[in-house]
């Protein structure tokens, strides 16, 4: 679709907008959030759908979403257990029908007032519009710095353009939605996939709001896990490093052996080498275990992929024809 046609559609309020909201234990905010979101979408377009993906909540989130969906253009997908936000978003993308899809959190951290700006940028001809956090002062010191190191490693390893302060708060054009839906991988790092698919992208800056209720479900270990998934599913540099290290160590060993032989020929076998043997055995043992661990990380990924299990299981569905 040309930018002009898009502008016309926006003016006629006829852009079909799908809004995808993954929720996990959000009983405190879900109703107020859906209410506010619905009002905003209705002001933007006459055609929209809200897809709530309940990611196996343990509280009353699903029940509240289902009762909210009565007589409204809200669709609900209830996953059979907690699959994680990446998979919940995937389920939403695979079920949306819109010309554009907007993904946002249900805890009011992503301001609803940003949506018109997203749509405007789409009207300007961009296929993907992502929200860029102005600053991360709402996040803990640990999370902020971990994110910094992580993005540094990620850009070094993958050479992909992954803006550090952008998250899942995005608008995707239908072309991008289709591209995203063509991925069959089970371990998903969405931000990597957004970068991988390409297309014309632009940013809209927004201020992260405080969470209205409940608490963030991101534990530090979960972030570490996501980081490992991200790196292992987008880069094979960790595997290659060991080839390089192995080569360097072999070269050093060769030089050392030559030196040793020459020394022995010249001065005889009087060579007290016990500590150096212990040190090199331990050093090499450590390196070997580490590299096996990294190999294992990749084999683990291959294992989950070859099993060909479905990405998610849906238990409940409401308002889908
Ligand atoms: N979420 C989800 N599945 C999960 C964890 C979180 O669907 O396993 C949802 C959650 O309900 C929220 C969004 O993802 O709508 C962002 O989660 P959260 O606010 O806990 O993360 P943070 O904003 O702290 O990064
Ligand atoms: Mg949040």
Coordinates of C-alpha atoms and ligand atoms in Angstrom, one line a residue:
X1 CA 0.0 0.0 0.0
X2 CA 1.3 3.4 -0.9
X3 CA 1.8 6.1 1.8
X4 CA -1.0 8.2 0.1
X5 CA -3.5 5.3 0.3
X6 CA -2.5 4.8 3.9
X7 CA -3.1 8.4 4.8
X8 CA -6.5 8.2 3.1
X9 CA -7.4 5.1 5.0
X10 CA -6.4 6.8 8.3
X11 CA -8.6 9.8 7.5
X12 CA -11.5 7.6 6.6
X13 CA -10.9 5.6 9.8
X14 CA -10.9 2.4 7.9
X15 CA -7.5 0.9 8.8
X16 CA -8.1 -2.4 10.4
X17 CA -6.1 -2.3 13.6
X18 CA -5.3 -5.5 15.6
X19 CA -4.1 -4.8 19.1
X20 CA -2.3 -7.7 20.8
X21 CA -2.1 -7.7 24.5
X22 CA -0.2 -10.6 26.3
X23 CA -1.3 -10.9 29.9
X24 CA 0.1 -12.9 32.8
X25 CA -1.4 -12.4 36.2
X26 CA -2.8 -8.9 35.4
X27 CA -6.1 -9.1 37.3
X28 CA -5.5 -5.7 38.9
X29 CA -5.3 -3.8 35.6
X30 CA -6.8 -5.7 32.8
X31 CA -10.4 -4.3 32.8
X32 CA -9.3 -0.7 33.2
X33 CA -6.7 -1.2 30.5
X34 CA -9.0 -2.8 28.0
X35 CA -11.5 -0.1 28.6
X36 CA -9.0 2.7 27.9
X37 CA -7.5 0.8 25.0
X38 CA -10.9 0.3 23.4
X39 CA -11.7 4.0 23.7
X40 CA -8.5 4.9 22.1
X41 CA -8.8 2.5 19.2
X42 CA -12.4 3.5 18.5
X43 CA -11.2 7.1 18.1
X44 CA -8.6 5.9 15.6
X45 CA -10.6 3.5 13.4
X46 CA -14.0 2.0 12.9
X47 CA -12.4 -1.4 12.4
X48 CA -10.3 -2.8 15.1
X49 CA -9.9 -5.9 17.2
X50 CA -8.2 -6.4 20.6
X51 CA -6.7 -9.8 21.0
X52 CA -6.0 -10.6 24.7
X53 CA -3.6 -13.6 25.0
X54 CA -3.8 -15.0 28.5
X55 CA -0.4 -16.6 29.1
X56 CA -1.6 -19.2 31.7
X57 CA -2.4 -16.7 34.5
X58 CA -2.9 -18.1 37.9
X59 CA -5.3 -15.4 39.1
X60 CA -8.6 -14.1 37.7
X61 CA -7.1 -12.5 34.6
X62 CA -8.6 -14.9 32.1
X63 CA -12.1 -14.8 33.7
X64 CA -12.0 -11.0 33.7
X65 CA -10.9 -10.9 30.1
X66 CA -13.6 -13.3 29.1
X67 CA -16.4 -11.4 30.8
X68 CA -15.0 -8.2 29.4
X69 CA -15.2 -9.7 25.9
X70 CA -19.0 -10.3 26.1
X71 CA -20.6 -8.1 23.5
X72 CA -17.4 -6.4 22.6
X73 CA -14.9 -6.5 19.8
X74 CA -12.4 -8.1 22.2
X75 CA -11.1 -11.5 21.3
X76 CA -9.5 -13.8 23.9
X77 CA -7.0 -16.6 23.5
X78 CA -6.3 -18.6 26.7
X79 CA -3.1 -20.6 26.5
X80 CA -3.0 -23.9 28.4
X81 CA -0.1 -22.8 30.6
X82 CA 2.5 -20.1 30.9
X83 CA 4.6 -20.1 27.7
X84 CA 6.3 -16.8 28.2
X85 CA 5.6 -13.4 26.6
X86 CA 7.4 -14.1 23.3
X87 CA 5.1 -17.1 22.6
X88 CA 2.0 -15.2 23.8
X89 CA 2.8 -12.5 21.3
X90 CA 3.4 -15.1 18.6
X91 CA 0.0 -16.6 19.2
X92 CA -1.5 -13.1 18.9
X93 CA 0.2 -12.4 15.7
X94 CA -0.8 -15.7 14.2
X95 CA -4.5 -15.0 15.0
X96 CA -4.8 -11.3 14.0
X97 CA -6.5 -10.1 10.9
X98 CA -5.6 -6.5 10.8
X99 CA -3.8 -4.3 8.2
X100 CA -1.6 -3.4 11.1
X101 CA -0.9 -5.1 14.5
X102 CA 0.1 -3.2 17.6
X103 CA 1.6 -5.1 20.5
X104 CA 1.5 -3.6 24.0
X105 CA 1.7 -4.6 27.7
X106 CA -1.4 -4.6 29.8
X107 CA 0.1 -2.8 32.8
X108 CA -0.2 0.7 31.4
X109 CA 3.6 1.0 31.1
X110 CA 3.2 1.5 27.4
X111 CA 1.2 4.7 27.2
X112 CA -2.0 4.3 25.1
X113 CA -1.6 8.0 23.9
X114 CA 1.3 6.8 21.8
X115 CA -0.9 4.7 19.4
X116 CA -2.0 7.7 17.2
X117 CA 1.7 8.5 16.6
X118 CA 2.4 4.9 15.7
X119 CA -0.4 5.0 13.2
X120 CA 0.8 8.3 11.8
X121 CA 4.2 6.9 11.1
X122 CA 2.7 4.0 9.4
X123 CA 0.7 6.5 7.3
X124 CA 4.1 8.0 6.4
X125 CA 5.0 4.7 4.7
X126 CA 6.9 2.8 7.4
X127 CA 6.3 -0.9 7.8
X128 CA 7.4 -1.1 11.4
X129 CA 7.2 1.5 14.1
X130 CA 8.8 0.8 17.4
X131 CA 8.5 2.6 20.7
X132 CA 11.8 3.9 22.1
X133 CA 12.0 4.3 25.8
X134 CA 13.2 7.8 26.7
X135 CA 15.0 6.5 29.7
X136 CA 15.0 3.4 31.8
X137 CA 14.9 5.1 35.2
X138 CA 11.9 3.0 36.2
X139 CA 14.0 -0.1 36.0
X140 CA 16.4 -1.4 38.6
X141 CA 20.2 -0.7 38.4
X142 CA 20.8 -4.4 37.7
X143 CA 18.4 -4.7 34.9
X144 CA 19.6 -1.5 33.2
X145 CA 23.2 -2.5 33.3
X146 CA 22.6 -6.0 32.3
X147 CA 20.6 -4.7 29.3
X148 CA 23.5 -2.5 28.4
X149 CA 26.1 -5.3 28.4
X150 CA 23.7 -7.6 26.6
X151 CA 23.0 -5.2 23.7
X152 CA 26.7 -4.6 23.4
X153 CA 27.4 -8.3 23.1
X154 CA 24.4 -8.8 20.8
X155 CA 25.4 -6.2 18.3
X156 CA 29.0 -7.4 18.3
X157 CA 27.9 -11.1 17.7
X158 CA 25.0 -10.6 15.2
X159 CA 25.9 -7.4 13.4
X160 CA 22.1 -6.7 13.4
X161 CA 20.5 -3.4 14.0
X162 CA 18.8 -3.9 17.4
X163 CA 17.9 -0.6 19.0
X164 CA 18.8 -1.0 22.7
X165 CA 15.9 1.0 24.2
X166 CA 13.1 -0.6 22.0
X167 CA 11.0 -3.4 23.2
X168 CA 7.9 -5.2 22.1
X169 CA 5.8 -2.0 22.0
X170 CA 5.5 -1.8 18.2
X171 CA 3.2 -1.5 15.2
X172 CA 3.7 -4.0 12.4
X173 CA 2.3 -3.7 8.9
X174 CA 0.6 -6.7 7.4
X175 CA 3.7 -7.5 5.4
X176 CA 5.8 -7.7 8.5
X177 CA 3.1 -9.8 10.3
X178 CA 3.2 -12.3 7.5
X179 CA 6.9 -12.4 7.6
X180 CA 6.9 -12.9 11.4
X181 CA 4.3 -15.7 11.1
X182 CA 6.5 -17.6 8.6
X183 CA 9.1 -18.3 11.4
X184 CA 8.7 -21.8 12.6
X185 CA 11.3 -21.7 15.4
X186 CA 10.2 -22.5 18.9
X187 CA 12.7 -20.7 21.0
X188 CA 12.0 -17.1 20.0
X189 CA 13.7 -13.9 20.7
X190 CA 11.2 -11.5 19.2
X191 CA 13.5 -8.4 19.1
X192 CA 16.0 -10.4 17.1
X193 CA 13.2 -11.5 14.7
X194 CA 12.0 -7.9 14.2
X195 CA 15.6 -7.0 13.2
X196 CA 16.0 -10.1 11.0
X197 CA 12.9 -9.5 8.9
X198 CA 14.1 -6.1 7.8
X199 CA 11.6 -3.6 6.2
X200 CA 11.5 0.1 6.7
X201 CA 11.5 1.0 10.4
X202 CA 11.2 4.1 12.4
X203 CA 10.9 5.0 16.1
X204 CA 8.5 6.9 18.3
X205 CA 9.9 8.0 21.7
X206 CA 7.7 7.4 24.7
X207 CA 8.0 7.7 28.4
X208 CA 7.8 4.4 30.3
X209 CA 5.0 4.7 32.9
X210 CA 5.0 3.1 36.3
X211 CA 3.1 -0.2 36.6
X212 CA -0.5 0.5 37.7
X213 CA -0.9 -2.7 39.7
X214 CA 0.6 -6.1 40.2
X215 CA 4.3 -6.7 39.8
X216 CA 6.7 -7.3 36.9
X217 CA 7.1 -10.9 36.2
X218 CA 10.6 -10.5 34.9
X219 CA 13.1 -12.1 37.3
X220 CA 16.8 -11.6 36.8
X221 CA 17.3 -15.3 35.9
X222 CA 14.6 -15.1 33.3
X223 CA 16.5 -12.2 31.7
X224 CA 19.7 -14.2 31.7
X225 CA 17.8 -17.1 30.0
X226 CA 16.4 -14.8 27.4
X227 CA 19.8 -13.4 26.7
X228 CA 21.2 -16.9 26.2
X229 CA 18.3 -17.7 23.9
X230 CA 18.9 -14.5 22.0
X231 CA 22.6 -15.1 21.4
X232 CA 22.4 -18.7 20.6
X233 CA 19.5 -18.3 18.2
X234 CA 21.1 -15.4 16.3
X235 CA 24.8 -16.0 16.3
X236 CA 27.2 -18.9 16.0
X237 CA 30.2 -16.8 17.1
X238 CA 30.2 -18.4 20.6
X239 CA 30.9 -21.7 18.7
X240 CA 33.5 -20.3 16.5
X241 CA 35.5 -18.7 19.3
X242 CA 36.5 -22.1 20.5
X243 CA 38.0 -23.0 17.2
X244 CA 40.1 -19.8 17.4
X245 CA 41.1 -20.4 21.1
X246 CA 42.0 -24.0 20.2
X247 CA 44.2 -22.8 17.4
X248 CA 46.0 -20.2 19.5
X249 CA 46.6 -22.7 22.3
X250 CA 47.9 -25.4 19.9
X251 CA 50.3 -22.8 18.4
X252 CA 51.6 -21.9 21.9
X253 CA 52.0 -25.6 22.7
X254 CA 54.0 -26.1 19.5
X255 CA 56.4 -23.3 20.3
X256 CA 56.7 -24.5 23.8
X257 CA 57.4 -28.1 22.6
X258 CA 60.2 -26.8 20.2
X259 CA 61.7 -24.8 23.1
X260 CA 61.5 -27.8 25.4
X261 CA 63.2 -30.1 22.9
X262 CA 66.0 -27.6 22.2
X263 CA 66.4 -27.0 25.9
X264 CA 66.7 -30.7 26.6
X265 CA 69.2 -31.3 23.8
X266 CA 71.4 -28.5 25.0
X267 CA 71.1 -28.8 28.8
X268 CA 69.8 -32.4 29.5
X269 CA 66.6 -33.4 31.3
X270 CA 67.0 -31.5 34.5
X271 CA 63.6 -29.7 34.1
X272 CA 61.4 -29.2 37.2
X273 CA 58.0 -28.9 35.4
X274 CA 55.4 -30.1 37.9
X275 CA 53.6 -26.8 38.6
X276 CA 53.5 -25.9 34.9
X277 CA 51.9 -29.3 34.1
X278 CA 49.3 -28.9 36.7
X279 CA 48.4 -25.3 35.6
X280 CA 48.2 -26.3 32.0
X281 CA 46.1 -29.4 32.7
X282 CA 43.7 -27.4 34.8
X283 CA 43.6 -24.5 32.3
X284 CA 42.9 -26.8 29.4
X285 CA 40.4 -28.9 31.4
X286 CA 38.5 -25.7 32.2
X287 CA 38.4 -24.5 28.7
X288 CA 37.3 -27.8 27.4
X289 CA 34.4 -28.0 29.9
X290 CA 33.4 -24.5 29.0
X291 CA 33.4 -25.2 25.3
X292 CA 31.4 -28.4 25.8
X293 CA 28.9 -26.4 27.8
X294 CA 28.5 -23.9 24.9
X295 CA 28.2 -26.8 22.4
X296 CA 25.5 -28.2 24.7
X297 CA 23.7 -24.9 24.6
X298 CA 23.4 -25.2 20.9
X299 CA 22.6 -28.9 20.9
X300 CA 19.8 -28.1 23.4
X301 CA 18.3 -25.6 20.9
X302 CA 18.6 -28.2 18.1
X303 CA 16.9 -30.7 20.3
X304 CA 13.9 -28.5 21.0
X305 CA 13.6 -27.6 17.4
X306 CA 13.7 -31.2 16.0
X307 CA 11.0 -32.4 18.3
X308 CA 8.6 -30.2 16.2
X309 CA 6.3 -29.6 19.1
X310 CA 3.6 -26.9 18.6
X311 CA 4.7 -23.5 19.7
X312 CA 1.8 -23.2 22.1
X313 CA -1.4 -24.9 23.1
X314 CA -4.7 -23.0 23.2
X315 CA -7.2 -24.0 25.9
X316 CA -9.9 -21.3 25.4
X317 CA -10.8 -19.1 22.5
X318 CA -13.5 -16.4 22.5
X319 CA -15.0 -14.3 19.7
X320 CA -13.0 -15.9 16.9
X321 CA -15.3 -17.2 14.1
Ligands
LIG1 N1 3.7 -11.4 30.3 C1 3.2 -12.5 29.6 N2 3.8 -13.7 30.0 C2 4.8 -13.8 30.9 C3 5.3 -12.6 31.5 C4 4.7 -11.4 31.2 O1 2.4 -12.5 28.8 O2 5.3 -14.9 31.1 C5 3.0 -10.1 29.9 C6 2.6 -9.2 31.1 O3 1.3 -9.6 31.5 C7 2.7 -7.8 30.6 C8 3.8 -7.9 29.6 O4 4.0 -9.3 29.3 O5 1.5 -7.5 29.9 C9 5.1 -7.4 30.2 O6 5.4 -8.1 31.4 P1 6.0 -7.3 32.7 O7 5.2 -6.1 33.0 O8 5.9 -8.4 33.8 O9 7.5 -7.0 32.3 P2 8.3 -5.6 32.3 O10 7.3 -4.6 31.9 O11 8.7 -5.5 33.7 O12 9.4 -5.8 31.4
LIG2 MG1 5.5 -4.1 32.6

